[in-house]
C-alpha atoms as one frame of an Amber mdcrd trajectory, in Angstrom:
protein
 137.167 153.866 158.457 140.107 152.890 156.137 142.810 155.532 155.453 146.053
 155.788 153.321 148.787 157.863 154.102 150.341 159.064 150.936 153.232 161.596
 149.984 152.236 164.231 147.437 154.588 163.577 144.366 153.584 166.398 142.024
 156.231 169.104 141.834 153.506 171.676 142.123 151.730 170.088 144.882 147.897
 169.583 144.738 147.338 172.824 142.990 145.782 173.694 139.596 146.124 170.762
 136.896 146.958 168.062 139.867 144.144 169.031 141.833 141.578 169.108 138.856
 142.824 165.447 137.776 142.520 164.264 141.502 139.152 165.758 142.082 137.702
 164.119 138.693 139.101 160.958 139.944 137.760 161.179 143.459 134.299 162.116
 141.911 134.236 159.043 140.009 134.426 156.827 142.993 131.518 155.005 144.320
 132.271 156.496 148.035 133.184 160.230 149.214 136.809 160.444 149.844 138.131
 163.075 152.159 141.912 164.345 152.275 143.743 166.261 154.971 147.133 167.017
 156.128 148.354 166.277 159.378 146.423 168.635 162.027 144.051 169.856 159.666
 140.386 169.311 159.080 139.517 166.901 155.955 138.264 168.192 152.848 136.332
 166.174 150.259 138.859 164.893 147.439 136.318 165.676 144.838 136.552 169.365
 145.440 138.965 171.227 143.239 138.771 174.262 145.722 138.994 172.024 148.790
 142.235 170.578 147.535 143.654 173.960 146.508 142.963 175.227 150.174 144.136
 172.180 151.550 147.904 173.782 150.808 149.489 170.255 150.246 152.835 170.854
 148.624 155.203 168.442 147.003 156.601 166.126 149.650 153.830 166.524 152.052
 151.756 163.486 153.511 148.113 163.539 153.326 145.713 161.355 154.750 142.995
 159.811 152.652 139.926 158.142 154.204 136.509 156.815 152.968 133.940 154.667
 154.431 131.565 152.183 152.721 131.461 149.345 150.318 134.295 149.798 147.742
 136.217 152.127 150.098 139.597 150.268 149.863 139.749 149.934 146.394 138.613
 153.720 145.807 141.422 154.743 148.424 144.077 152.611 146.610 143.355 154.169
 143.337 143.190 157.789 144.650 146.470 157.034 146.725 148.196 155.876 143.471
 147.315 159.265 141.819 148.559 161.484 144.795 151.862 159.460 144.755 152.200
 160.025 141.014 153.687 163.007 138.990 150.251 164.630 137.975 151.690 167.982
 136.619 153.028 166.366 133.322 156.442 168.366 133.733
């Protein structure tokens, strides 16, 4: 299963607005994407609640994973978002 290790760039982490933006983008992908912090169980990246309960803060490394046709492209897209400033500050 392909994975991407990405550092959360948003100053507020994956909370509120960045979580909503990421969940919307993940839901639009052709494959299910999961996200986890080291030593935690994965949650669906398309779930705002899952992203917020993950507790990923600015500077934390997260692991994205997906399987199936289009997984590599989907992971590249979501990894780019996680590594971007999504809070608009």
